Amino acid sequence: MSFDRVLTRLTLEQKIAQLQGLSPYELIAQTAPTEIPDDLDLSVGIPYDLSRVAAVRPHGVGHLSLAWTLNPDLDRLRCDLDRFREYAREVNPLGIGTLVHAEAVSGLVHEQADQFPTPWGQAATWNPELTFLLAQHAARQARTVGVQLVFSPVLDIARDPRWGRAHETYGEDPELVTRMGLAFIRGVQGIHNDSGVRATGKHFLGYGASLGGLNQATTALGRRELRDVYAEPFRRAIAEADLTLIMNSYNDVDGIPAAANAWLLRELLRDELGFDGLVVSDYDSIAMLWKTHRTAASPAEAAIAALTAGLDVELPGASMTAGLADAVHAGEISEQLIDDAVRRVLHVKAELGLVPDISPRTRLAPTPPAVGADALALARQIAGGALTLVKNDGVLPVRPGSAKIAVTGPAADEIRIHFGAYSSVANAELPMAMGQIMAGAIPGVEASMEVFTDLFQIRLPGIAPLFETAARRLHPHSATLVNALQAIDPGVTYHPFGNIEIDDVIDEAALAAAVGDADIVIAAVGERTGWVGNHTAGEGRTTADPTLPGNQTALIQALHLGLTLFGGHRVRRLVPSD
């Protein structure tokens, strides 16, 4: 059967369903959206009701967004996804399967999935082979639970230290970003594209170069620089790694939002770079045309603008594309434009064995097991390779017991700081934060069920200790810097000075008394990256001051260190030296 034949057998509504996502939050079992059930316990997962699939998507489920959130237990997630498919099968036309999405930039995002250093740390190894192995492992875990698509890698060029998502990228050099990105894509998809999982290049385009380092702002770059620098990793990924999915960015270029920018999505991406694959929306970027950019007067107009510009799929839900059928009947958009987008969806699905009677061009290989011990060894290898010694004035190496070593700084005795925004730890923090807000446990924040919209923006005073406890629970074998040093040299002492969040005055007298007789002082400083809470970096967490947060600069100065050196992924911003 051909794709054209499939299209002729689909109703208009069924075609549109192939261009829409389904967010698990639409399946939450609750009778009144504003009422908080007395027995609600988000620590065991969000109460989804999978039987609601037919009610919320009667014409079929094209895509399942945020699939990893269905269950915090990895084995039960696989079972829940199997159950979801049973419900989706009842409404999916012609047996077409649902494309199940997840994230995997530092390993599959799930509380029980294996985790690795962030892309920033991976890039510091200058070893694409390690990123290939990381991506290969993440893809195996993804396919084992029933995920066929990961929204990774991030191919953005990060040159503004104020931008909160720099740690998700492979850095500022287009060649390094390209090589690491190619390795990730090949690791996910398999050398012969036979892994059963597809990668997604994001964010197209110039996302990390927005004014002020803001998350959803204007990118003031000329077309030559956009082509030659920022589009280069995408061009190479399309040509050399068979990248077949791309996600748009939240920014606007030359005053036109990326989600409705025909020059970006059609002229540059398809005509110049030769991309013939599927373009999916970053979450709610189509809705932003209506709500934020105000370039569309209605949800339907936003959907029409996006599809006309070259965007194919709305994610995570369907709030904007819900009116497309009426728009077709009214002559506001041609059905041919929708057919073209659906054809691209079907092509991706067919390559993953999700379209009956259309076999993948490459036979899908069996999925080897994802061995946890191998992942741990790989993670340690990446972390070791990411360590960067900028300068050594003869202090290193230090033999255990040969010097009195004092350790200080807020990053020295913390597990949470080692994990980025797209990680098991950050994911576990979402329901924790939601539960605290719903319970009225956050000072100054009203208890409410409707928390998701503002969850990423509001501060959550007092929640950091809960997050640290969760990180230690999820990763009991991880060691803090202090733990690791004391395991080598029991004589190492720790002195808790400095704060990542609060700019308190450093008690210099107490600091001097604590570390004054040490031969070597190790100051562990940095910033926390995450989605919710009081993290100092992450998606939507821009800073106007690209220095260490809190009072860490004052701590370094109090220690009389003229120059502070950083390595790995924990710190991405510079501290001015005296």
XYZ file of C-alpha atoms in Angstrom:
578
model
C 0.000 0.000 0.000
C 1.268 3.510 -0.832
C 1.053 6.618 1.335
C -1.331 8.164 -1.199
C -3.586 5.137 -0.854
C -3.560 5.518 2.926
C -4.505 9.183 2.600
C -7.505 8.396 0.435
C -8.840 6.107 3.166
C -8.574 8.685 5.939
C -11.249 11.221 6.733
C -10.213 14.851 7.109
C -10.538 14.560 10.888
C -8.381 11.443 10.940
C -5.717 13.178 8.893
C -5.647 16.112 11.285
C -5.326 13.696 14.218
C -2.022 12.528 12.725
C -0.772 16.104 13.106
C -1.664 16.385 16.780
C -0.086 15.335 20.034
C -1.767 13.959 23.106
C -0.448 15.180 26.438
C -0.811 12.727 29.330
C -2.138 15.630 31.387
C -5.292 15.400 29.265
C -5.793 11.941 30.761
C -5.682 12.972 34.411
C -8.515 11.348 36.298
C -10.395 14.086 38.123
C -13.976 15.225 38.255
C -13.486 18.910 38.989
C -10.311 20.541 37.642
C -10.081 23.062 40.479
C -10.694 20.636 43.340
C -7.797 18.885 45.055
C -8.708 15.296 46.065
C -8.016 14.536 49.720
C -6.181 11.322 48.825
C -4.007 12.799 46.052
C -0.438 11.487 46.394
C 1.814 12.545 43.531
C 4.788 10.722 45.029
C 3.431 7.527 43.469
C 2.802 9.197 40.110
C 0.183 11.389 38.500
C -3.296 9.760 38.451
C -3.819 9.160 34.731
C -6.911 7.442 33.355
C -5.863 5.788 30.093
C -9.454 4.865 29.276
C -10.029 8.544 28.455
C -8.062 8.221 25.187
C -11.112 7.714 22.991
C -12.941 10.594 24.632
C -10.148 13.135 24.081
C -8.972 11.853 20.657
C -11.936 10.183 18.913
C -10.290 10.373 15.462
C -7.017 8.772 16.479
C -3.831 9.518 18.408
C -1.040 10.631 16.131
C 1.555 11.276 18.836
C 1.929 10.701 22.566
C 3.895 13.500 24.208
C 5.718 13.269 27.546
C 5.348 9.499 27.488
C 7.850 8.948 30.302
C 5.544 10.711 32.779
C 2.922 7.960 32.670
C 4.612 5.990 35.448
C 7.654 6.600 37.700
C 8.434 2.875 37.628
C 10.233 1.859 34.432
C 8.713 -1.634 34.204
C 5.246 -0.292 34.892
C 5.803 2.418 32.297
C 6.238 -0.284 29.684
C 2.998 -1.894 30.829
C 1.180 1.444 30.836
C 2.357 2.213 27.317
C 1.100 -1.205 26.221
C -2.267 -0.391 27.806
C -2.252 3.026 26.170
C -1.742 1.398 22.774
C -4.707 -0.864 23.381
C -6.943 2.144 23.981
C -5.398 4.048 21.070
C -5.942 1.066 18.776
C -9.672 1.484 19.255
C -9.605 4.917 17.610
C -6.524 4.813 15.362
C -7.623 4.383 11.722
C -6.259 1.572 9.526
C -4.181 0.235 12.396
C -1.737 3.173 12.180
C 0.286 3.265 15.380
C 0.883 6.199 17.692
C 4.363 7.718 17.677
C 5.540 7.724 21.316
C 7.895 10.537 22.347
C 10.491 11.033 25.082
C 13.689 12.996 25.850
C 17.207 11.586 26.051
C 19.873 14.278 25.832
C 21.644 12.928 28.956
C 20.074 9.491 28.895
C 16.397 8.562 28.749
C 14.473 10.991 30.934
C 12.886 8.835 33.607
C 13.474 8.413 37.314
C 14.775 4.867 36.876
C 16.616 5.263 33.574
C 20.401 5.387 33.383
C 21.813 8.903 33.456
C 24.948 10.499 32.042
C 26.735 13.868 32.135
C 25.078 16.717 30.289
C 25.932 17.522 26.659
C 28.104 20.383 27.941
C 30.161 17.800 29.825
C 30.101 15.375 26.901
C 31.506 18.061 24.610
C 34.309 18.723 27.083
C 35.585 15.188 26.418
C 36.129 16.038 22.721
C 35.233 12.391 22.110
C 32.132 11.829 19.927
C 32.434 8.063 20.364
C 31.398 8.399 24.010
C 28.288 10.360 23.013
C 27.526 7.688 20.412
C 27.593 5.008 23.127
C 25.470 7.171 25.447
C 22.839 7.686 22.753
C 22.884 4.029 21.817
C 22.203 3.043 25.428
C 19.430 5.630 25.799
C 17.768 4.388 22.600
C 17.850 0.816 23.833
C 16.173 1.805 27.086
C 13.647 3.876 25.162
C 12.689 1.099 22.764
C 12.514 -1.443 25.558
C 9.721 0.510 27.248
C 7.969 1.372 23.974
C 9.344 4.798 22.987
C 10.159 5.334 19.295
C 11.207 8.988 19.198
C 13.482 11.139 21.343
C 13.630 14.932 21.173
C 17.411 15.000 21.168
C 20.067 16.121 20.375
C 20.201 19.876 20.950
C 22.092 21.284 17.957
C 21.940 24.897 19.096
C 25.137 26.944 19.157
C 25.505 28.416 22.678
C 27.563 31.605 22.786
C 25.691 33.679 25.361
C 26.512 32.704 28.982
C 23.284 34.320 30.178
C 21.142 31.745 28.363
C 19.851 29.137 30.807
C 19.950 26.165 28.439
C 23.637 26.276 27.535
C 24.312 23.054 29.455
C 21.960 21.176 27.081
C 24.170 22.055 24.115
C 27.558 20.878 22.917
C 28.961 24.387 23.178
C 29.866 27.358 21.039
C 31.847 25.815 18.172
C 29.829 24.670 15.120
C 32.277 21.897 14.252
C 32.280 20.418 17.759
C 28.488 20.711 17.999
C 28.207 19.015 14.617
C 30.474 16.099 15.455
C 28.867 15.452 18.830
C 25.399 15.798 17.300
C 26.196 13.374 14.476
C 27.460 10.849 17.012
C 24.294 11.181 19.078
C 21.994 10.759 16.080
C 23.871 7.701 14.844
C 23.841 6.225 18.320
C 20.084 6.662 18.626
C 19.119 5.529 15.126
C 21.789 2.913 14.574
C 24.458 2.993 11.886
C 21.945 1.447 9.472
C 18.902 3.289 10.858
C 17.620 -0.001 12.220
C 17.380 0.710 15.975
C 13.615 1.333 15.964
C 14.127 4.787 17.494
C 14.486 8.158 15.761
C 16.366 11.263 16.886
C 15.165 14.864 16.570
C 17.441 17.811 15.905
C 16.483 20.947 17.800
C 15.950 23.899 17.915
C 15.668 25.387 14.425
C 17.098 28.068 14.403
C 19.306 30.489 16.338
C 17.541 29.706 19.607
C 20.630 30.125 21.787
C 21.427 33.543 20.323
C 18.304 35.408 21.409
C 18.551 38.948 22.733
C 19.490 39.143 26.393
C 19.890 35.374 26.540
C 16.121 35.161 26.974
C 14.351 31.877 26.356
C 11.730 33.100 23.888
C 13.049 36.312 22.409
C 14.275 37.811 19.149
C 17.360 36.484 17.402
C 19.146 39.419 15.750
C 21.423 37.550 13.352
C 21.907 38.058 9.642
C 20.961 35.332 7.208
C 24.574 34.605 6.307
C 25.498 33.876 9.928
C 22.348 31.837 10.430
C 23.210 29.720 7.394
C 26.957 29.380 7.851
C 27.156 29.024 11.633
C 23.869 28.192 13.320
C 22.410 25.966 10.599
C 25.670 24.084 10.003
C 25.036 21.277 12.548
C 21.577 20.747 11.045
C 22.924 20.713 7.481
C 25.515 18.090 8.330
C 23.035 15.990 10.330
C 20.625 15.933 7.388
C 23.332 15.082 4.868
C 25.469 12.696 6.913
C 23.270 11.095 9.580
C 19.850 10.831 7.890
C 18.189 13.157 10.378
C 14.489 12.931 9.564
C 12.912 14.976 12.379
C 13.501 18.573 13.367
C 11.885 20.701 16.079
C 11.414 24.434 15.680
C 12.632 26.989 18.209
C 10.745 29.479 20.396
C 12.504 32.600 19.134
C 11.610 34.932 16.314
C 13.949 35.785 13.463
C 13.662 39.163 11.794
C 10.395 39.705 13.635
C 8.763 36.456 12.486
C 8.285 33.638 15.044
C 10.115 30.459 14.080
C 6.878 28.474 14.275
C 5.415 30.557 11.442
C 8.585 31.472 9.568
C 8.392 30.220 5.978
C 11.919 31.417 5.209
C 13.295 29.264 8.027
C 11.135 26.175 7.610
C 10.695 26.074 3.841
C 13.324 28.140 2.027
C 16.297 27.467 4.309
C 15.469 24.092 5.847
C 13.835 22.312 2.927
C 15.029 24.117 -0.203
C 18.618 24.950 0.800
C 19.483 22.269 3.358
C 17.589 19.541 1.490
C 15.474 18.395 4.440
C 12.468 16.278 3.414
C 11.505 14.971 6.837
C 9.052 15.902 9.576
C 9.020 19.223 11.452
C 7.388 19.099 14.888
C 6.563 22.052 17.091
C 8.337 22.725 20.312
C 5.755 22.523 23.048
C 3.073 25.216 22.715
C 5.079 27.192 20.151
C 2.041 27.249 17.849
C -0.115 28.455 20.742
C 2.433 31.197 21.349
C 1.604 32.651 17.913
C -1.802 33.452 19.373
C -1.051 34.013 23.055
C 2.469 35.491 23.116
C 3.606 36.815 19.760
C 0.055 37.943 18.891
C 0.662 37.270 15.218
C -2.494 35.143 15.022
C -5.979 36.327 15.970
C -7.291 32.862 16.879
C -6.121 29.302 17.545
C -7.145 28.230 14.048
C -5.250 31.137 12.509
C -2.159 30.117 14.504
C -2.422 26.551 13.196
C -2.889 27.748 9.618
C 0.134 30.053 9.882
C 2.320 27.238 11.257
C 1.326 24.660 8.640
C 1.604 27.163 5.821
C 5.120 28.069 6.979
C 6.194 24.412 6.973
C 5.557 23.099 10.479
C 3.821 19.704 10.431
C 2.821 18.589 13.951
C 1.430 20.427 16.975
C 2.812 19.348 20.342
C 2.230 18.532 23.100
C -1.534 18.653 22.530
C -4.047 19.802 19.943
C -5.498 23.075 21.190
C -4.542 25.072 18.091
C -5.126 22.474 15.369
C -8.523 21.472 16.775
C -10.225 23.911 14.393
C -8.418 22.872 11.215
C -11.328 20.874 9.793
C -13.591 23.924 9.941
C -10.817 26.001 8.379
C -10.575 23.560 5.451
C -14.337 23.643 4.927
C -14.230 27.446 5.021
C -11.488 27.531 2.397
C -8.961 29.094 4.784
C -6.394 26.313 4.247
C -6.150 23.667 1.560
C -6.555 19.996 2.380
C -3.519 19.374 0.155
C -1.331 21.223 2.681
C -2.625 18.924 5.419
C -2.086 15.883 3.184
C 1.548 16.876 2.654
C 2.141 17.093 6.402
C 0.333 13.793 7.056
C 2.414 12.100 4.363
C 5.575 13.139 6.224
C 4.149 11.767 9.486
C 3.275 8.476 7.806
C 6.741 8.193 6.301
C 8.373 8.412 9.760
C 5.863 5.972 11.204
C 6.370 3.514 8.354
C 10.127 3.493 8.969
C 9.343 2.442 12.537
C 6.859 -0.255 11.548
C 3.787 1.706 12.625
C 1.892 1.691 9.292
C 0.389 -1.684 8.347
C 1.206 -2.925 4.834
C 4.093 -0.427 4.437
C 7.322 -2.039 5.588
C 10.355 -0.072 6.780
C 13.032 0.359 4.118
C 15.514 -1.089 6.615
C 14.516 -4.117 8.652
C 14.461 -3.146 12.333
C 17.057 -4.973 14.410
C 16.250 -6.696 17.714
C 16.857 -4.504 20.748
C 19.903 -5.593 22.784
C 19.486 -5.242 26.545
C 20.521 -1.973 28.151
C 22.969 -3.123 30.838
C 23.067 -0.838 33.867
C 26.664 -1.719 34.770
C 27.791 -0.721 31.281
C 25.944 2.583 31.644
C 27.607 3.341 34.971
C 31.046 2.638 33.547
C 30.298 4.818 30.522
C 28.985 7.656 32.689
C 32.178 7.590 34.754
C 34.290 7.556 31.605
C 32.461 10.603 30.237
C 32.680 12.426 33.566
C 36.398 11.705 33.792
C 36.990 12.859 30.247
C 35.000 16.044 30.857
C 37.254 17.226 33.678
C 39.270 20.145 32.378
C 42.534 21.209 33.985
C 43.018 24.785 32.840
C 46.191 25.503 34.792
C 48.530 23.650 37.117
C 51.154 25.664 39.002
C 52.739 22.566 40.466
C 50.124 21.728 43.111
C 48.874 18.654 41.251
C 49.103 15.751 41.581
C 48.554 15.406 45.326
C 49.360 12.099 47.022
C 46.787 11.029 49.638
C 47.961 12.045 53.099
C 50.750 14.284 51.833
C 48.891 17.552 52.480
C 46.158 18.899 54.712
C 43.173 19.457 52.429
C 40.102 21.537 53.260
C 37.012 21.552 51.055
C 34.407 24.298 51.030
C 31.730 25.716 48.745
C 28.014 24.904 48.319
C 28.628 22.389 45.518
C 30.961 20.226 47.609
C 28.389 18.202 49.527
C 25.493 18.041 47.057
C 24.301 15.372 44.623
C 21.616 17.452 42.876
C 24.074 19.860 41.290
C 25.502 17.115 39.083
C 22.289 16.700 37.082
C 20.914 18.898 34.316
C 17.387 19.953 33.436
C 16.575 16.994 31.181
C 17.422 14.244 33.637
C 15.914 11.700 35.997
C 16.298 14.101 38.912
C 14.687 17.093 37.201
C 11.829 14.871 36.073
C 11.216 13.594 39.608
C 11.041 17.184 40.824
C 8.004 18.015 38.680
C 5.396 16.003 40.631
C 7.130 16.947 43.884
C 6.753 20.637 43.088
C 3.166 20.144 41.928
C 2.338 18.264 45.111
C 3.866 20.956 47.326
C 1.882 23.667 45.554
C -1.356 21.696 45.668
C -0.840 21.053 49.371
C -0.291 24.754 50.082
C 3.185 24.012 51.434
C 4.964 26.780 49.497
C 4.946 30.172 51.256
C 3.230 32.816 49.167
C 1.858 30.354 46.597
C -1.868 29.569 46.652
C -2.879 25.905 46.778
C -4.390 24.930 43.423
C -4.743 22.047 40.981
C -4.000 24.399 38.087
C -0.257 24.634 38.615
C 1.393 23.444 35.424
C 1.256 26.696 33.468
C 3.200 28.716 36.041
C 5.223 25.846 37.442
C 8.379 26.695 35.495
C 8.418 30.370 36.435
C 7.592 30.702 40.128
C 10.103 30.404 42.948
C 9.508 27.648 45.474
C 11.069 28.710 48.800
C 12.275 25.853 50.960
C 12.004 23.103 48.355
C 15.751 22.625 47.678
C 16.273 20.124 50.543
C 13.440 17.982 49.171
C 15.092 17.982 45.758
C 18.447 16.986 47.246
C 16.800 14.134 49.158
C 15.169 12.928 45.947
C 18.470 13.051 44.060
C 20.148 10.917 46.711
C 17.239 8.470 46.693
C 17.330 8.094 42.911
C 21.111 7.794 42.759
C 22.240 6.133 46.016
C 25.609 5.156 44.563
C 26.511 8.697 43.522
C 29.094 10.470 45.628
C 29.434 14.123 46.502
C 32.813 15.733 45.931
C 33.500 15.575 49.666
C 32.557 11.898 49.833
C 34.783 11.073 46.880
C 37.792 12.934 48.279
C 37.392 11.452 51.749
C 37.226 7.970 50.243
C 40.717 8.613 48.861
C 42.047 10.584 51.829
C 40.085 10.303 55.108
C 41.916 13.359 56.402
C 40.082 15.697 54.030
C 37.834 18.087 55.961
C 34.666 19.825 54.799
C 33.563 23.317 55.822
C 30.138 24.479 54.571
C 30.510 28.058 53.347
C 28.761 29.764 50.444
C 25.247 29.625 49.032
C 24.041 29.049 45.476
C 20.712 30.838 45.953
C 21.247 33.575 48.560
C 23.765 36.422 48.445
C 24.542 36.469 52.165
C 27.651 38.090 53.584
C 30.503 35.601 53.950
C 31.786 35.340 57.522
C 35.428 35.762 56.586
C 36.684 35.330 60.142
C 34.914 32.002 60.498
C 36.119 30.956 57.050
C 39.725 31.807 57.924
C 39.473 29.897 61.184
C 38.091 26.857 59.383
C 40.529 26.587 56.482
C 43.442 28.805 57.511
C 45.774 25.980 58.474
C 45.108 23.892 55.358
C 47.832 23.296 52.803
C 45.276 23.107 49.981
C 41.772 24.546 49.832
C 39.331 23.173 47.253
C 36.394 25.482 46.565
C 33.488 23.679 44.870
C 31.156 26.195 43.271
C 28.577 26.111 40.518
C 24.878 26.380 39.753
C 21.885 24.088 39.691
C 20.066 23.414 36.441
C 16.482 22.217 36.326
C 12.896 22.899 35.342
C 11.192 23.907 38.593
C 12.062 25.275 42.001
C 14.940 27.614 42.711
C 17.410 26.434 40.107
C 19.707 29.101 38.759
C 19.865 27.740 35.200
C 17.634 25.742 32.926
C 14.810 26.284 30.483
C 13.384 29.763 30.979
C 15.991 30.630 33.631
C 18.019 33.445 32.138
C 20.372 35.605 34.144
C 21.318 39.218 33.560
C 24.560 38.656 35.469
C 26.695 35.864 33.995
C 28.662 35.248 37.168
C 28.323 32.647 39.874
C 24.931 32.898 41.626
C 24.448 33.537 45.322
C 27.513 34.575 47.288
C 29.966 32.206 45.627
C 32.044 34.958 44.038
C 32.427 36.523 47.475
C 33.484 33.132 48.817
C 36.198 32.808 46.192
C 37.402 36.327 46.883
C 37.435 35.681 50.621
C 39.676 32.690 50.004
C 42.072 35.075 48.235
C 42.074 33.109 45.029
C 43.046 35.463 42.236
C 41.727 33.188 39.502
C 39.000 30.575 39.750
C 39.220 27.559 37.479
C 36.292 25.387 36.520
C 35.912 22.093 34.697
C 33.200 19.673 33.611
C 29.552 20.604 33.336
C 28.699 22.031 36.732
C 29.729 25.590 35.950
C 29.154 27.267 32.607
C 29.609 30.926 33.584
C 32.781 32.822 34.289
C 33.847 34.569 37.454
C 35.834 37.776 37.017
C 39.155 37.615 38.827
C 40.859 40.395 40.738
